[in-house]
Amino acid sequence: MKHLTIVVPEGQDNLSSIIGPYNIFSRANEYRRESGKGDLFTIRLAGISRKMDFDDGLFSIKPHVDISAIAKTDLIIIPSVDHNSEKAIKGNKVLIDWIVEQYKNGAAVASICTGAFVLASSGLLNGKHCSTHWEAAEDFRKMFGSVTLQTDRLITDENGIYTNGGAYSFLNLIIYLIEKYYDRQTAIFCSKIFQVEIDRQSQSAFIIFNGQKTHGDEMVKKAQGHIESKPQEKISITELSSKFAVSRRQFDRRFIRATGNTPLEYAQRVKIEVAKKNLETTRKTINEIMYEVGYSDVKAFREVFRKITGLTPLEYKERYNKESVVTI
């Protein structure tokens, strides 16, 4: 029998990302028993404290065992942690060292949402791809420059390390792992029982683009402000760089270093965020919205919109604006 360890880190802030995996894997075991087979996993919660309180003591969890009592496990799940990620990392050094040792001994490791900060601090994500909550992306990039962050991805799977996007999207990761370790039939059953959409790949449609402003490059901040103030205009990046008296090459380099996007990508994201809000809240046609954010070519607008959100403008409007009459 395999062993699944759901760790309970210090500073953990989301009870559901512990209870959810526990319940779904337990139900997968039950379904396997109903088909005449034994449990695939022994499931244990493990931490470094005897009890963890949540929501100002309203709820609490008592891990089955101390992490030091587990000599070997096959799969580790790291739940989300407090958004004060540096504090969470400092408070979990013993846990992090244990995860590294287990991975070296053959265990697979999966992180949920901001649990990626704990996983990345172990060094196990260096040179690999990873996802986390889109809202934490800027902080993650600053802290872990050797990890390739892909916030559009709902799930990453690389060399026995799994990560997922934000909040309750962890349910999709658990269904993914159920299929990986049990089989497709069990995954479909669990997806139906827990009503989780199976095979979802992206969290792009949920991302709210607010721009990356915590960097210290004042020139780039001014350029961002200029781009954001003119979503209806087709901005020339060459002219914008000249406005700040720097070469186009230097402008691009500084912009990418500060924001993680090229100036063109940033302008596209600003325009698409404005378009999304219009699609959500107005009865304007897609063509009207397209013109208002500086596009005149329907195909080009649709391609950029889909690249950023994972949906076409029509699909987005149908999903998020129930009151509108959708017309092109």
Short mmCIF file of C-alpha atoms in Angstrom, two decimals:
data_model
loop_
_atom_site.label_atom_id
_atom_site.label_comp_id
_atom_site.label_asym_id
_atom_site.label_seq_id
_atom_site.Cartn_x
_atom_site.Cartn_y
_atom_site.Cartn_z
CA MET A 1 0.00 0.00 0.00
CA LYS A 2 1.19 3.51 -0.82
CA HIS A 3 1.41 6.32 1.72
CA LEU A 4 -0.05 9.79 1.21
CA THR A 5 1.08 12.51 3.59
CA ILE A 6 -0.90 15.75 3.71
CA VAL A 7 1.34 18.12 5.62
CA VAL A 8 -0.05 20.73 8.01
CA PRO A 9 2.44 23.63 7.84
CA GLU A 10 2.79 26.33 10.45
CA GLY A 11 1.04 29.45 9.14
CA GLN A 12 -1.40 27.44 7.06
CA ASP A 13 -4.42 29.60 6.24
CA ASN A 14 -6.83 27.44 4.27
CA LEU A 15 -8.54 24.56 6.04
CA SER A 16 -10.23 23.43 2.84
CA SER A 17 -6.91 22.68 1.12
CA ILE A 18 -6.28 20.07 3.83
CA ILE A 19 -9.79 18.67 4.20
CA GLY A 20 -10.46 18.61 0.43
CA PRO A 21 -7.55 16.33 -0.51
CA TYR A 22 -8.23 14.14 2.53
CA ASN A 23 -11.90 13.66 1.62
CA ILE A 24 -11.37 13.07 -2.11
CA PHE A 25 -8.53 10.56 -1.66
CA SER A 26 -10.57 8.80 1.05
CA ARG A 27 -13.52 8.54 -1.36
CA ALA A 28 -11.22 7.19 -4.08
CA ASN A 29 -10.08 4.49 -1.64
CA GLU A 30 -13.72 3.68 -0.84
CA TYR A 31 -14.60 3.42 -4.54
CA ARG A 32 -11.66 1.06 -5.02
CA ARG A 33 -12.88 -1.11 -2.14
CA GLU A 34 -16.36 -1.24 -3.67
CA SER A 35 -14.82 -2.75 -6.80
CA GLY A 36 -13.25 -5.54 -4.74
CA LYS A 37 -9.78 -4.05 -4.38
CA GLY A 38 -7.99 -2.76 -1.31
CA ASP A 39 -7.14 0.84 -0.43
CA LEU A 40 -4.42 2.29 -2.63
CA PHE A 41 -3.27 4.85 -0.06
CA THR A 42 -2.90 5.12 3.67
CA ILE A 43 -3.70 8.79 4.27
CA ARG A 44 -2.17 10.74 7.15
CA LEU A 45 -2.03 14.36 8.19
CA ALA A 46 1.40 15.26 9.52
CA GLY A 47 2.75 18.44 11.07
CA ILE A 48 5.19 19.85 13.57
CA SER A 49 2.53 21.01 16.06
CA ARG A 50 -0.02 18.88 17.91
CA LYS A 51 -2.83 21.21 16.91
CA MET A 52 -3.31 23.95 14.33
CA ASP A 53 -6.04 26.59 14.73
CA PHE A 54 -7.82 28.27 11.83
CA ASP A 55 -10.07 31.33 11.53
CA ASP A 56 -9.22 32.77 14.95
CA GLY A 57 -9.66 29.43 16.65
CA LEU A 58 -13.07 28.68 15.16
CA PHE A 59 -11.68 25.46 13.65
CA SER A 60 -8.68 23.31 14.49
CA ILE A 61 -6.86 20.26 13.13
CA LYS A 62 -4.92 17.69 15.09
CA PRO A 63 -2.45 15.96 12.73
CA HIS A 64 -2.33 12.16 12.98
CA VAL A 65 1.43 12.17 13.52
CA ASP A 66 4.44 14.41 13.93
CA ILE A 67 6.35 14.74 10.67
CA SER A 68 9.41 13.14 12.29
CA ALA A 69 7.47 9.88 12.74
CA ILE A 70 7.18 9.33 8.97
CA ALA A 71 10.32 7.68 7.66
CA LYS A 72 9.02 7.19 4.11
CA THR A 73 6.03 8.31 2.08
CA ASP A 74 5.03 8.09 -1.59
CA LEU A 75 3.09 11.30 -2.15
CA ILE A 76 3.19 14.60 -0.24
CA ILE A 77 0.57 17.32 -0.53
CA ILE A 78 1.48 20.83 0.66
CA PRO A 79 -1.62 22.99 1.29
CA SER A 80 -1.76 26.75 0.83
CA VAL A 81 -0.02 28.93 3.41
CA ASP A 82 -0.42 32.41 4.83
CA HIS A 83 0.21 35.21 2.35
CA ASN A 84 3.07 36.36 4.56
CA SER A 85 5.16 33.83 2.68
CA GLU A 86 8.50 34.73 4.26
CA LYS A 87 7.07 34.12 7.73
CA ALA A 88 5.54 30.83 6.57
CA ILE A 89 8.86 29.66 5.14
CA LYS A 90 10.80 30.55 8.30
CA GLY A 91 8.28 28.71 10.47
CA ASN A 92 8.48 25.50 8.45
CA LYS A 93 12.19 24.79 8.05
CA VAL A 94 11.90 21.35 9.67
CA LEU A 95 9.00 20.50 7.37
CA ILE A 96 10.82 21.78 4.28
CA ASP A 97 13.94 19.75 5.06
CA TRP A 98 11.75 16.67 5.50
CA ILE A 99 10.08 17.24 2.11
CA VAL A 100 13.48 17.47 0.40
CA GLU A 101 14.64 14.25 2.03
CA GLN A 102 11.45 12.43 1.03
CA TYR A 103 11.70 13.64 -2.57
CA LYS A 104 15.27 12.37 -2.76
CA ASN A 105 13.97 9.01 -1.50
CA GLY A 106 11.40 8.80 -4.31
CA ALA A 107 8.33 10.63 -3.03
CA ALA A 108 6.27 12.83 -5.36
CA VAL A 109 5.36 16.30 -4.07
CA ALA A 110 2.30 18.42 -4.90
CA SER A 111 1.73 22.01 -3.77
CA ILE A 112 -1.62 23.75 -3.55
CA CYS A 113 -1.95 27.48 -4.32
CA THR A 114 0.56 29.45 -2.18
CA GLY A 115 1.99 26.19 -0.89
CA ALA A 116 4.26 26.71 -3.91
CA PHE A 117 6.23 29.20 -1.80
CA VAL A 118 7.07 26.45 0.69
CA LEU A 119 7.93 24.05 -2.12
CA ALA A 120 10.06 26.61 -3.98
CA SER A 121 11.98 27.49 -0.80
CA SER A 122 13.15 23.86 -0.68
CA GLY A 123 15.01 24.33 -3.99
CA LEU A 124 13.10 21.46 -5.58
CA LEU A 125 11.47 23.81 -8.11
CA ASN A 126 14.73 25.36 -9.33
CA GLY A 127 14.88 25.13 -13.12
CA LYS A 128 11.31 23.82 -13.25
CA HIS A 129 7.90 25.22 -14.13
CA CYS A 130 5.35 26.04 -11.48
CA SER A 131 1.96 27.66 -10.91
CA THR A 132 0.41 29.41 -7.91
CA HIS A 133 -2.36 31.89 -7.23
CA TRP A 134 -2.19 34.68 -9.83
CA GLU A 135 -2.48 37.27 -7.05
CA ALA A 136 0.77 36.03 -5.50
CA ALA A 137 2.69 35.87 -8.78
CA GLU A 138 4.66 39.08 -8.41
CA ASP A 139 5.95 38.17 -4.95
CA PHE A 140 6.80 34.67 -6.12
CA ARG A 141 8.87 35.91 -9.07
CA LYS A 142 10.83 38.24 -6.81
CA MET A 143 11.63 35.50 -4.32
CA PHE A 144 12.30 32.62 -6.73
CA GLY A 145 13.93 33.86 -9.92
CA SER A 146 15.24 30.40 -10.81
CA VAL A 147 11.70 29.01 -11.10
CA THR A 148 9.65 29.54 -14.28
CA LEU A 149 6.26 30.72 -13.05
CA GLN A 150 3.29 30.07 -15.34
CA THR A 151 0.21 31.56 -13.70
CA ASP A 152 -1.94 30.73 -16.71
CA ARG A 153 -1.40 27.02 -16.04
CA LEU A 154 -3.82 25.35 -13.67
CA ILE A 155 -1.55 22.35 -13.09
CA THR A 156 2.13 21.67 -13.71
CA ASP A 157 3.62 18.18 -13.71
CA GLU A 158 7.38 17.83 -13.88
CA ASN A 159 9.69 15.12 -12.54
CA GLY A 160 7.37 14.02 -9.77
CA ILE A 161 6.53 17.57 -8.70
CA TYR A 162 3.04 18.98 -9.14
CA THR A 163 1.79 22.51 -8.55
CA ASN A 164 -1.53 24.22 -9.13
CA GLY A 165 -3.11 27.64 -9.37
CA GLY A 166 -5.16 29.56 -6.84
CA ALA A 167 -7.80 28.91 -4.20
CA TYR A 168 -10.29 26.12 -4.88
CA SER A 169 -8.65 25.13 -8.15
CA PHE A 170 -6.78 22.65 -5.93
CA LEU A 171 -9.79 20.37 -6.49
CA ASN A 172 -8.70 20.01 -10.12
CA LEU A 173 -5.19 19.06 -9.00
CA ILE A 174 -6.56 16.38 -6.67
CA ILE A 175 -8.70 14.88 -9.44
CA TYR A 176 -5.60 14.96 -11.68
CA LEU A 177 -3.63 13.05 -9.02
CA ILE A 178 -6.47 10.57 -8.55
CA GLU A 179 -6.26 9.71 -12.25
CA LYS A 180 -2.47 9.55 -12.06
CA TYR A 181 -2.40 7.11 -9.14
CA TYR A 182 -5.72 5.24 -9.43
CA ASP A 183 -7.19 5.35 -12.95
CA ARG A 184 -9.38 7.39 -15.26
CA GLN A 185 -12.55 5.69 -14.09
CA THR A 186 -11.88 6.59 -10.45
CA ALA A 187 -11.05 10.17 -11.41
CA ILE A 188 -14.34 10.51 -13.35
CA PHE A 189 -16.25 9.03 -10.40
CA CYS A 190 -14.66 11.47 -7.93
CA SER A 191 -15.21 14.40 -10.29
CA LYS A 192 -18.93 13.53 -10.38
CA ILE A 193 -19.25 12.93 -6.62
CA PHE A 194 -17.48 16.18 -5.73
CA GLN A 195 -18.74 18.02 -8.83
CA VAL A 196 -15.33 19.12 -10.04
CA GLU A 197 -14.86 19.84 -13.74
CA ILE A 198 -12.41 17.25 -15.02
CA ASP A 199 -9.52 18.04 -17.40
CA ARG A 200 -9.55 21.79 -16.76
CA GLN A 201 -6.15 23.16 -17.78
CA SER A 202 -6.11 26.92 -17.28
CA GLN A 203 -6.82 29.62 -14.69
CA SER A 204 -6.30 32.43 -17.22
CA ALA A 205 -9.95 33.48 -17.29
CA PHE A 206 -9.85 34.21 -13.56
CA ILE A 207 -6.77 36.45 -13.57
CA ILE A 208 -7.38 40.13 -12.77
CA PHE A 209 -4.54 42.12 -14.28
CA ASN A 210 -3.54 44.98 -11.99
CA GLY A 211 -0.05 45.57 -13.31
CA GLN A 212 3.19 45.00 -11.42
CA LYS A 213 4.00 48.17 -9.48
CA THR A 214 6.14 47.11 -6.53
CA HIS A 215 9.41 47.36 -8.44
CA GLY A 216 11.65 50.39 -7.97
CA ASP A 217 12.11 51.56 -11.57
CA GLU A 218 10.43 54.97 -11.74
CA MET A 219 10.79 55.24 -15.51
CA VAL A 220 8.94 51.97 -15.98
CA LYS A 221 6.22 53.06 -13.53
CA LYS A 222 5.67 56.21 -15.60
CA ALA A 223 5.56 54.13 -18.77
CA GLN A 224 3.00 51.80 -17.16
CA GLY A 225 0.89 54.78 -16.19
CA HIS A 226 1.04 56.10 -19.74
CA ILE A 227 -0.05 52.74 -21.18
CA GLU A 228 -2.85 52.32 -18.64
CA SER A 229 -4.21 55.81 -19.25
CA LYS A 230 -4.65 55.19 -22.98
CA PRO A 231 -6.19 51.73 -23.46
CA GLN A 232 -8.09 53.02 -26.49
CA GLU A 233 -4.92 53.99 -28.37
CA LYS A 234 -2.51 51.90 -30.37
CA ILE A 235 0.71 52.78 -28.57
CA SER A 236 4.02 52.82 -30.40
CA ILE A 237 6.62 51.28 -28.08
CA THR A 238 9.40 52.97 -30.04
CA GLU A 239 7.78 56.37 -29.51
CA LEU A 240 7.20 55.55 -25.84
CA SER A 241 10.87 54.70 -25.31
CA SER A 242 11.86 57.96 -27.02
CA LYS A 243 9.55 59.81 -24.63
CA PHE A 244 11.77 58.60 -21.78
CA ALA A 245 15.01 59.24 -23.71
CA VAL A 246 16.22 55.63 -23.76
CA SER A 247 16.84 53.24 -26.62
CA ARG A 248 14.11 50.75 -27.52
CA ARG A 249 16.38 47.87 -26.52
CA GLN A 250 17.16 49.36 -23.10
CA PHE A 251 13.50 50.27 -22.60
CA ASP A 252 12.37 46.70 -23.32
CA ARG A 253 15.04 45.24 -21.04
CA ARG A 254 14.14 47.46 -18.09
CA PHE A 255 10.42 46.93 -18.62
CA ILE A 256 10.75 43.14 -18.67
CA ARG A 257 12.99 43.15 -15.60
CA ALA A 258 10.50 45.28 -13.67
CA THR A 259 7.17 43.78 -14.73
CA GLY A 260 7.84 40.34 -16.19
CA ASN A 261 6.21 41.42 -19.46
CA THR A 262 7.46 43.10 -22.61
CA PRO A 263 5.93 46.59 -23.13
CA LEU A 264 3.77 45.14 -25.93
CA GLU A 265 2.51 42.28 -23.74
CA TYR A 266 1.76 44.76 -20.96
CA ALA A 267 -0.23 47.00 -23.31
CA GLN A 268 -2.17 43.96 -24.56
CA ARG A 269 -2.98 42.88 -21.01
CA VAL A 270 -4.19 46.38 -20.11
CA LYS A 271 -6.46 46.47 -23.17
CA ILE A 272 -7.83 42.98 -22.56
CA GLU A 273 -8.54 43.74 -18.88
CA VAL A 274 -10.60 46.77 -19.95
CA ALA A 275 -12.36 44.62 -22.55
CA LYS A 276 -13.12 41.93 -19.95
CA LYS A 277 -14.78 44.44 -17.61
CA ASN A 278 -16.90 45.75 -20.47
CA LEU A 279 -17.89 42.21 -21.45
CA GLU A 280 -18.86 41.49 -17.84
CA THR A 281 -20.85 44.64 -17.10
CA THR A 282 -22.25 46.19 -20.29
CA ARG A 283 -24.53 45.27 -23.16
CA LYS A 284 -22.04 46.56 -25.75
CA THR A 285 -21.29 44.34 -28.70
CA ILE A 286 -17.92 42.67 -29.02
CA ASN A 287 -17.11 44.89 -31.99
CA GLU A 288 -17.89 48.04 -29.98
CA ILE A 289 -15.65 46.89 -27.14
CA MET A 290 -12.92 45.88 -29.57
CA TYR A 291 -12.81 49.39 -31.06
CA GLU A 292 -12.82 51.00 -27.60
CA VAL A 293 -9.60 49.21 -26.67
CA GLY A 294 -7.79 50.11 -29.87
CA TYR A 295 -8.34 47.08 -32.10
CA SER A 296 -9.81 47.27 -35.59
CA ASP A 297 -9.22 43.67 -36.67
CA VAL A 298 -11.67 41.13 -35.20
CA LYS A 299 -9.32 38.19 -35.78
CA ALA A 300 -6.37 39.91 -34.09
CA PHE A 301 -8.52 40.95 -31.11
CA ARG A 302 -9.92 37.44 -30.73
CA GLU A 303 -6.46 35.86 -30.88
CA VAL A 304 -4.95 38.19 -28.25
CA PHE A 305 -8.02 37.83 -26.02
CA ARG A 306 -7.87 34.06 -26.20
CA LYS A 307 -4.12 33.98 -25.61
CA ILE A 308 -4.54 35.96 -22.38
CA THR A 309 -7.80 34.54 -21.01
CA GLY A 310 -8.03 31.10 -22.59
CA LEU A 311 -11.48 32.03 -23.94
CA THR A 312 -12.80 33.86 -26.98
CA PRO A 313 -14.54 37.20 -26.30
CA LEU A 314 -17.89 35.54 -27.06
CA GLU A 315 -17.20 32.65 -24.66
CA TYR A 316 -16.11 35.09 -21.97
CA LYS A 317 -19.24 37.21 -22.34
CA GLU A 318 -21.53 34.18 -22.27
CA ARG A 319 -19.84 32.95 -19.10
CA TYR A 320 -19.64 36.19 -17.11
CA ASN A 321 -22.48 38.40 -18.35
CA LYS A 322 -25.74 36.54 -17.89
CA GLU A 323 -27.87 39.66 -18.34
CA SER A 324 -26.57 40.64 -21.75
CA VAL A 325 -27.78 39.76 -25.19
CA VAL A 326 -24.64 38.58 -26.96
CA THR A 327 -24.20 39.97 -30.44
CA ILE A 328 -21.17 40.38 -32.66
#
